[in-house]
PDB file of C-alpha atoms in Angstrom:
ATOM      1  CA  UNK A 972      56.665 127.279 127.225  1.00 42.00           C
ATOM      2  CA  UNK A 973      58.052 130.123 129.357  1.00 42.00           C
ATOM      3  CA  UNK A 974      61.173 132.026 128.321  1.00 41.00           C
ATOM      4  CA  UNK A 975      63.275 130.383 131.052  1.00 39.00           C
ATOM      5  CA  UNK A 976      62.011 126.899 130.200  1.00 40.00           C
ATOM      6  CA  UNK A 977      62.629 127.522 126.483  1.00 41.00           C
ATOM      7  CA  UNK A 978      66.181 128.663 127.199  1.00 39.00           C
ATOM      8  CA  UNK A 979      66.806 125.584 129.344  1.00 39.00           C
ATOM      9  CA  UNK A 980      65.422 123.355 126.596  1.00 35.00           C
ATOM     10  CA  UNK A 981      67.673 124.944 123.956  1.00 34.00           C
ATOM     11  CA  UNK A 982      70.679 124.707 126.279  1.00 35.00           C
ATOM     12  CA  UNK A 983      70.025 121.020 126.824  1.00 35.00           C
ATOM     13  CA  UNK A 984      69.874 120.458 123.061  1.00 32.00           C
ATOM     14  CA  UNK A 985      73.167 122.297 122.576  1.00 32.00           C
ATOM     15  CA  UNK A 986      74.790 120.277 125.376  1.00 31.00           C
ATOM     16  CA  UNK A 987      73.484 117.039 123.898  1.00 32.00           C
ATOM     17  CA  UNK A 988      74.847 118.009 120.486  1.00 32.00           C
ATOM     18  CA  UNK A 989      78.251 118.788 121.943  1.00 30.00           C
ATOM     19  CA  UNK A 990      78.294 115.485 123.788  1.00 30.00           C
ATOM     20  CA  UNK A 991      77.491 113.528 120.651  1.00 31.00           C
ATOM     21  CA  UNK A 992      80.061 115.458 118.650  1.00 33.00           C
ATOM     22  CA  UNK A 993      82.755 115.049 121.280  1.00 34.00           C
ATOM     23  CA  UNK A 994      82.198 111.338 121.827  1.00 35.00           C
ATOM     24  CA  UNK A 995      84.112 109.944 118.821  1.00 39.00           C
ATOM     25  CA  UNK A 996      86.858 112.539 119.265  1.00 37.00           C
ATOM     26  CA  UNK A 997      87.424 111.493 122.858  1.00 39.00           C
ATOM     27  CA  UNK A 998      87.350 107.834 121.870  1.00 48.00           C
ATOM     28  CA  UNK A 999      90.180 108.506 119.406  1.00 58.00           C
ATOM     29  CA  UNK A1000      92.036 111.173 121.329  1.00 74.00           C
ATOM     30  CA  UNK A1001      95.568 111.846 120.200  1.00 84.00           C
ATOM     31  CA  UNK A1002      98.306 109.837 121.890  1.00 94.00           C
ATOM     32  CA  UNK A1003     100.179 111.804 124.543  1.00 96.00           C
ATOM     33  CA  UNK A1004     103.740 111.653 125.718  1.00 98.00           C
ATOM     34  CA  UNK A1005     103.809 110.155 129.203  1.00 97.00           C
ATOM     35  CA  UNK A1006     100.508 108.310 128.693  1.00 97.00           C
ATOM     36  CA  UNK A1007      99.954 104.662 127.751  1.00 97.00           C
ATOM     37  CA  UNK A1008     100.644 104.128 124.055  1.00 98.00           C
ATOM     38  CA  UNK A1009      97.575 103.205 122.003  1.00 97.00           C
ATOM     39  CA  UNK A1010      97.021  99.470 121.740  1.00 97.00           C
ATOM     40  CA  UNK A1011      97.131  97.952 118.269  1.00 97.00           C
ATOM     41  CA  UNK A1012      96.431  94.615 116.676  1.00 97.00           C
ATOM     42  CA  UNK A1013      97.327  94.307 112.997  1.00 97.00           C
ATOM     43  CA  UNK A1014      98.641  91.692 110.595  1.00 98.00           C
ATOM     44  CA  UNK A1015     102.298  91.401 109.693  1.00 98.00           C
ATOM     45  CA  UNK A1016     103.774  90.323 106.355  1.00 98.00           C
ATOM     46  CA  UNK A1017     103.518  86.664 107.415  1.00 98.00           C
ATOM     47  CA  UNK A1018      99.839  86.962 108.269  1.00 97.00           C
ATOM     48  CA  UNK A1019     100.400  86.903 112.015  1.00 98.00           C
ATOM     49  CA  UNK A1020      98.467  89.223 114.286  1.00 98.00           C
ATOM     50  CA  UNK A1021     100.879  91.476 116.142  1.00 98.00           C
ATOM     51  CA  UNK A1022      99.880  93.514 119.179  1.00 98.00           C
ATOM     52  CA  UNK A1023     101.599  95.958 121.489  1.00 97.00           C
ATOM     53  CA  UNK A1024     100.680  93.713 124.418  1.00 97.00           C
ATOM     54  CA  UNK A1025     103.200  91.146 123.104  1.00 97.00           C
ATOM     55  CA  UNK A1026     106.125  93.250 124.246  1.00 97.00           C
ATOM     56  CA  UNK A1027     105.945  93.832 128.014  1.00 96.00           C
ATOM     57  CA  UNK A1028     109.247  95.149 129.324  1.00 97.00           C
ATOM     58  CA  UNK A1029     110.510  95.876 125.817  1.00 98.00           C
ATOM     59  CA  UNK A1030     111.179  99.225 124.222  1.00 98.00           C
ATOM     60  CA  UNK A1031     109.239  99.409 120.941  1.00 98.00           C
ATOM     61  CA  UNK A1032     109.976 101.763 118.056  1.00 98.00           C
ATOM     62  CA  UNK A1033     107.298 102.371 115.435  1.00 98.00           C
ATOM     63  CA  UNK A1034     108.307 103.647 111.994  1.00 98.00           C
ATOM     64  CA  UNK A1035     105.593 104.608 109.523  1.00 98.00           C
ATOM     65  CA  UNK A1036     106.919 104.039 106.033  1.00 98.00           C
ATOM     66  CA  UNK A1037     106.058 104.436 102.339  1.00 97.00           C
ATOM     67  CA  UNK A1038     108.696 103.195  99.912  1.00 97.00           C
ATOM     68  CA  UNK A1039     107.567 105.651  97.201  1.00 96.00           C
ATOM     69  CA  UNK A1040     108.061 108.688  99.433  1.00 98.00           C
ATOM     70  CA  UNK A1041     111.199 110.726  98.602  1.00 98.00           C
ATOM     71  CA  UNK A1042     111.828 111.403 102.280  1.00 98.00           C
ATOM     72  CA  UNK A1043     111.737 107.675 103.046  1.00 98.00           C
ATOM     73  CA  UNK A1044     113.952 106.953 100.053  1.00 98.00           C
ATOM     74  CA  UNK A1045     116.499 109.413 101.391  1.00 98.00           C
ATOM     75  CA  UNK A1046     116.881 107.429 104.582  1.00 98.00           C
ATOM     76  CA  UNK A1047     116.886 103.996 102.912  1.00 98.00           C
ATOM     77  CA  UNK A1048     119.058 104.914  99.926  1.00 97.00           C
ATOM     78  CA  UNK A1049     121.541 106.542 102.280  1.00 97.00           C
ATOM     79  CA  UNK A1050     121.498 103.524 104.597  1.00 97.00           C
ATOM     80  CA  UNK A1051     120.696 105.557 107.690  1.00 96.00           C
ATOM     81  CA  UNK A1052     117.388 103.812 108.329  1.00 98.00           C
ATOM     82  CA  UNK A1053     118.909 100.359 108.085  1.00 98.00           C
ATOM     83  CA  UNK A1054     121.769 101.369 110.414  1.00 98.00           C
ATOM     84  CA  UNK A1055     119.311 102.743 112.906  1.00 98.00           C
ATOM     85  CA  UNK A1056     117.196  99.570 112.739  1.00 98.00           C
ATOM     86  CA  UNK A1057     120.219  97.340 113.282  1.00 98.00           C
ATOM     87  CA  UNK A1058     121.654  99.407 116.116  1.00 98.00           C
ATOM     88  CA  UNK A1059     118.324  99.519 117.926  1.00 98.00           C
ATOM     89  CA  UNK A1060     117.475  95.827 117.541  1.00 98.00           C
ATOM     90  CA  UNK A1061     120.990  94.866 118.716  1.00 98.00           C
ATOM     91  CA  UNK A1062     120.076  96.581 121.965  1.00 96.00           C
ATOM     92  CA  UNK A1063     116.999  94.392 122.290  1.00 97.00           C
ATOM     93  CA  UNK A1064     114.605  97.047 121.049  1.00 98.00           C
ATOM     94  CA  UNK A1065     111.632  95.918 118.968  1.00 98.00           C
ATOM     95  CA  UNK A1066     111.458  97.846 115.675  1.00 98.00           C
ATOM     96  CA  UNK A1067     108.139  97.694 113.851  1.00 98.00           C
ATOM     97  CA  UNK A1068     107.804  99.289 110.420  1.00 98.00           C
ATOM     98  CA  UNK A1069     104.191 100.129 109.590  1.00 98.00           C
ATOM     99  CA  UNK A1070     102.552 100.602 106.179  1.00 98.00           C
ATOM    100  CA  UNK A1071      99.193 102.360 106.477  1.00 98.00           C
ATOM    101  CA  UNK A1072      98.700 103.102 102.762  1.00 97.00           C
ATOM    102  CA  UNK A1073      95.464 101.549 101.460  1.00 96.00           C
ATOM    103  CA  UNK A1074      95.130  99.982  97.982  1.00 96.00           C
ATOM    104  CA  UNK A1075      95.327 102.618  95.263  1.00 94.00           C
ATOM    105  CA  UNK A1076      97.373 105.052  97.334  1.00 95.00           C
ATOM    106  CA  UNK A1077     101.095 105.724  97.149  1.00 93.00           C
ATOM    107  CA  UNK A1078     103.045 103.302  99.279  1.00 96.00           C
ATOM    108  CA  UNK A1079     100.511 100.473  99.322  1.00 97.00           C
ATOM    109  CA  UNK A1080     102.183  97.077  99.204  1.00 97.00           C
ATOM    110  CA  UNK A1081     101.090  93.486  99.439  1.00 97.00           C
ATOM    111  CA  UNK A1082     102.805  91.224 101.946  1.00 98.00           C
ATOM    112  CA  UNK A1083     104.976  89.755  99.184  1.00 98.00           C
ATOM    113  CA  UNK A1084     105.977  93.197  97.922  1.00 98.00           C
ATOM    114  CA  UNK A1085     106.780  94.310 101.461  1.00 97.00           C
ATOM    115  CA  UNK A1086     109.042  91.309 101.947  1.00 97.00           C
ATOM    116  CA  UNK A1087     110.735  92.031  98.639  1.00 97.00           C
ATOM    117  CA  UNK A1088     111.388  95.632  99.645  1.00 97.00           C
ATOM    118  CA  UNK A1089     112.860  94.574 102.978  1.00 97.00           C
ATOM    119  CA  UNK A1090     115.239  92.210 101.209  1.00 97.00           C
ATOM    120  CA  UNK A1091     116.209  94.560  98.383  1.00 97.00           C
ATOM    121  CA  UNK A1092     116.931  97.438 100.754  1.00 96.00           C
ATOM    122  CA  UNK A1093     118.713  95.200 103.272  1.00 97.00           C
ATOM    123  CA  UNK A1094     116.366  96.585 105.885  1.00 98.00           C
ATOM    124  CA  UNK A1095     116.365  95.137 109.382  1.00 98.00           C
ATOM    125  CA  UNK A1096     113.101  95.815 111.235  1.00 98.00           C
ATOM    126  CA  UNK A1097     111.905  93.290 113.783  1.00 98.00           C
ATOM    127  CA  UNK A1098     108.713  93.034 111.743  1.00 98.00           C
ATOM    128  CA  UNK A1099     106.723  94.882 109.108  1.00 98.00           C
ATOM    129  CA  UNK A1100     103.060  95.529 109.854  1.00 98.00           C
ATOM    130  CA  UNK A1101     100.342  96.037 107.255  1.00 98.00           C
ATOM    131  CA  UNK A1102      97.622  98.519 108.190  1.00 98.00           C
ATOM    132  CA  UNK A1103      95.634  99.112 104.949  1.00 97.00           C
ATOM    133  CA  UNK A1104      92.473 100.028 106.887  1.00 96.00           C
ATOM    134  CA  UNK A1105      94.387 102.742 108.737  1.00 97.00           C
ATOM    135  CA  UNK A1106      93.324 101.527 112.179  1.00 97.00           C
ATOM    136  CA  UNK A1107      96.791 101.761 113.673  1.00 98.00           C
ATOM    137  CA  UNK A1108      97.584 104.944 111.779  1.00 98.00           C
ATOM    138  CA  UNK A1109      94.516 106.639 113.223  1.00 97.00           C
ATOM    139  CA  UNK A1110      95.214 105.387 116.738  1.00 97.00           C
ATOM    140  CA  UNK A1111      98.659 107.004 116.656  1.00 98.00           C
ATOM    141  CA  UNK A1112      97.615 110.000 114.520  1.00 97.00           C
ATOM    142  CA  UNK A1113     100.484 109.138 112.192  1.00 97.00           C
ATOM    143  CA  UNK A1114     100.768 111.984 109.696  1.00 96.00           C
ATOM    144  CA  UNK A1115     103.846 111.433 107.581  1.00 97.00           C
ATOM    145  CA  UNK A1116     106.359 108.913 106.365  1.00 98.00           C
ATOM    146  CA  UNK A1117     108.565 108.568 108.201  1.00 98.00           C
ATOM    147  CA  UNK A1118     106.778 109.268 111.489  1.00 98.00           C
ATOM    148  CA  UNK A1119     108.520 107.827 114.537  1.00 98.00           C
ATOM    149  CA  UNK A1120     107.246 106.759 117.962  1.00 98.00           C
ATOM    150  CA  UNK A1121     109.080 105.237 120.921  1.00 98.00           C
ATOM    151  CA  UNK A1122     107.261 103.237 123.597  1.00 98.00           C
ATOM    152  CA  UNK A1123     109.098 102.281 126.774  1.00 97.00           C
ATOM    153  CA  UNK A1124     108.992  98.934 128.550  1.00 97.00           C
ATOM    154  CA  UNK A1125     106.013 100.029 130.629  1.00 97.00           C
ATOM    155  CA  UNK A1126     103.978 100.724 127.508  1.00 97.00           C
ATOM    156  CA  UNK A1127     104.288 104.483 127.870  1.00 98.00           C
ATOM    157  CA  UNK A1128     104.711 106.686 124.818  1.00 98.00           C
ATOM    158  CA  UNK A1129     107.963 108.577 125.358  1.00 98.00           C
ATOM    159  CA  UNK A1130     108.745 110.031 121.920  1.00 98.00           C
ATOM    160  CA  UNK A1131     106.726 111.072 118.873  1.00 98.00           C
ATOM    161  CA  UNK A1132     107.882 112.978 115.838  1.00 98.00           C
ATOM    162  CA  UNK A1133     110.590 113.197 113.221  1.00 98.00           C
ATOM    163  CA  UNK A1134     113.455 110.832 112.671  1.00 98.00           C
ATOM    164  CA  UNK A1135     115.962 113.693 112.631  1.00 98.00           C
ATOM    165  CA  UNK A1136     116.278 117.451 112.495  1.00 98.00           C
ATOM    166  CA  UNK A1137     116.692 117.772 108.708  1.00 97.00           C
ATOM    167  CA  UNK A1138     113.238 118.078 107.094  1.00 97.00           C
ATOM    168  CA  UNK A1139     114.494 117.608 103.568  1.00 97.00           C
ATOM    169  CA  UNK A1140     114.384 114.914 100.878  1.00 97.00           C
ATOM    170  CA  UNK A1141     117.920 115.756  99.794  1.00 97.00           C
ATOM    171  CA  UNK A1142     120.542 113.115 100.471  1.00 97.00           C
ATOM    172  CA  UNK A1143     122.949 115.880 101.454  1.00 97.00           C
ATOM    173  CA  UNK A1144     120.766 116.616 104.469  1.00 97.00           C
ATOM    174  CA  UNK A1145     121.881 113.352 106.079  1.00 97.00           C
ATOM    175  CA  UNK A1146     125.271 114.898 106.775  1.00 96.00           C
ATOM    176  CA  UNK A1147     125.331 116.223 110.291  1.00 96.00           C
ATOM    177  CA  UNK A1148     121.702 115.396 110.984  1.00 98.00           C
ATOM    178  CA  UNK A1149     120.757 114.922 114.614  1.00 98.00           C
ATOM    179  CA  UNK A1150     118.875 111.649 115.107  1.00 98.00           C
ATOM    180  CA  UNK A1151     116.037 112.330 117.494  1.00 98.00           C
ATOM    181  CA  UNK A1152     115.508 108.570 117.825  1.00 98.00           C
ATOM    182  CA  UNK A1153     119.114 107.856 118.833  1.00 98.00           C
ATOM    183  CA  UNK A1154     119.062 110.785 121.216  1.00 98.00           C
ATOM    184  CA  UNK A1155     115.843 109.635 122.886  1.00 98.00           C
ATOM    185  CA  UNK A1156     117.027 106.044 123.286  1.00 98.00           C
ATOM    186  CA  UNK A1157     120.398 107.162 124.680  1.00 98.00           C
ATOM    187  CA  UNK A1158     118.703 109.392 127.225  1.00 98.00           C
ATOM    188  CA  UNK A1159     116.341 106.569 128.210  1.00 97.00           C
ATOM    189  CA  UNK A1160     119.291 104.213 128.764  1.00 95.00           C
ATOM    190  CA  UNK A1161     121.010 106.830 130.885  1.00 97.00           C
ATOM    191  CA  UNK A1162     117.896 107.238 133.011  1.00 96.00           C
ATOM    192  CA  UNK A1163     117.486 110.839 131.919  1.00 96.00           C
ATOM    193  CA  UNK A1164     114.320 112.614 130.826  1.00 95.00           C
ATOM    194  CA  UNK A1165     113.993 112.753 127.055  1.00 97.00           C
ATOM    195  CA  UNK A1166     115.027 116.275 126.214  1.00 98.00           C
ATOM    196  CA  UNK A1167     113.059 116.482 122.950  1.00 98.00           C
ATOM    197  CA  UNK A1168     110.111 114.142 123.456  1.00 98.00           C
ATOM    198  CA  UNK A1169     108.015 115.666 120.702  1.00 98.00           C
ATOM    199  CA  UNK A1170     109.221 117.054 117.411  1.00 98.00           C
ATOM    200  CA  UNK A1171     107.511 117.975 114.150  1.00 97.00           C
ATOM    201  CA  UNK A1172     107.421 114.951 111.857  1.00 97.00           C
ATOM    202  CA  UNK A1173     108.262 115.616 108.220  1.00 98.00           C
ATOM    203  CA  UNK A1174     107.825 113.631 105.028  1.00 97.00           C
ATOM    204  CA  UNK A1175     104.982 112.523 102.767  1.00 97.00           C
ATOM    205  CA  UNK A1176     101.430 112.831 104.063  1.00 97.00           C
ATOM    206  CA  UNK A1177      99.701 109.548 104.862  1.00 96.00           C
ATOM    207  CA  UNK A1178      96.367 109.051 103.079  1.00 93.00           C
ATOM    208  CA  UNK A1179      94.400 106.654 105.258  1.00 95.00           C
ATOM    209  CA  UNK A1180      91.515 104.561 103.978  1.00 95.00           C
ATOM    210  CA  UNK A1181      88.082 106.136 104.590  1.00 92.00           C
ATOM    211  CA  UNK A1182      86.291 105.006 107.701  1.00 88.00           C
ATOM    212  CA  UNK A1183      83.709 102.386 106.810  1.00 73.00           C
TER     213      UNK A1183
END
C-alpha cells in the first residue's frame, strides 16, 4: 500500500468512526427553541397513552416533577405551582406534569401514588404522565425538577428552562420571584417574541433509567 493510499484508508476509517459515533447523537439531538418540539407517547396515571399530537392548536406546558425534591416542595408547599397550573389551564393551556424517575430513584411513584399526591397537594395539572423508562425525559433533555417547557399551538418549542428566577429551595425565595412561565405565556398572548426563551433550569438532577 502506498503512503497516499494508506493515508486515504486511515482517513476513511476515521470518517466512518465519526459517522457511527455521531449517528445516535443526531438521532437524539437536543430540542431547540423555534423548532418542532420532540414527539412523545407515554402513559398517564390512568393508563392512557398520551401524545403531543393530541393537542393541535393548543399551547402545552410540560413540568418535570419529583415530589421528594426540595425545590419542587418549595413551589407546591407555597402554592405557587398549583396557582400557575390553575391560571394556565383556565386559559385553555394543557399542563402536563411528567415524572421521569425510575423505580429505586428519588421521585419514583406508581400511578396510585401520583394520584394521591395530586389530591393531597390540591394540584391542578391537565394530566400527570409517567415516564419511568426516561424516554420522554431524554427526548427533551430534561435535567432538573422542576424543568419547564412551553410548546405553542403549532407544535413549536418556544420556552425551555426554569420556572422562575430564584434558584433556591428556600420558601422565602418565592417572594418577588419572576415567573418565566407567566412571562412567556403573556408575551405569546400579546403576539410578542418571548424575551427570555431559554433560561437555566434549577432544582434536583433527574436520574433517568439506563438505556436498555
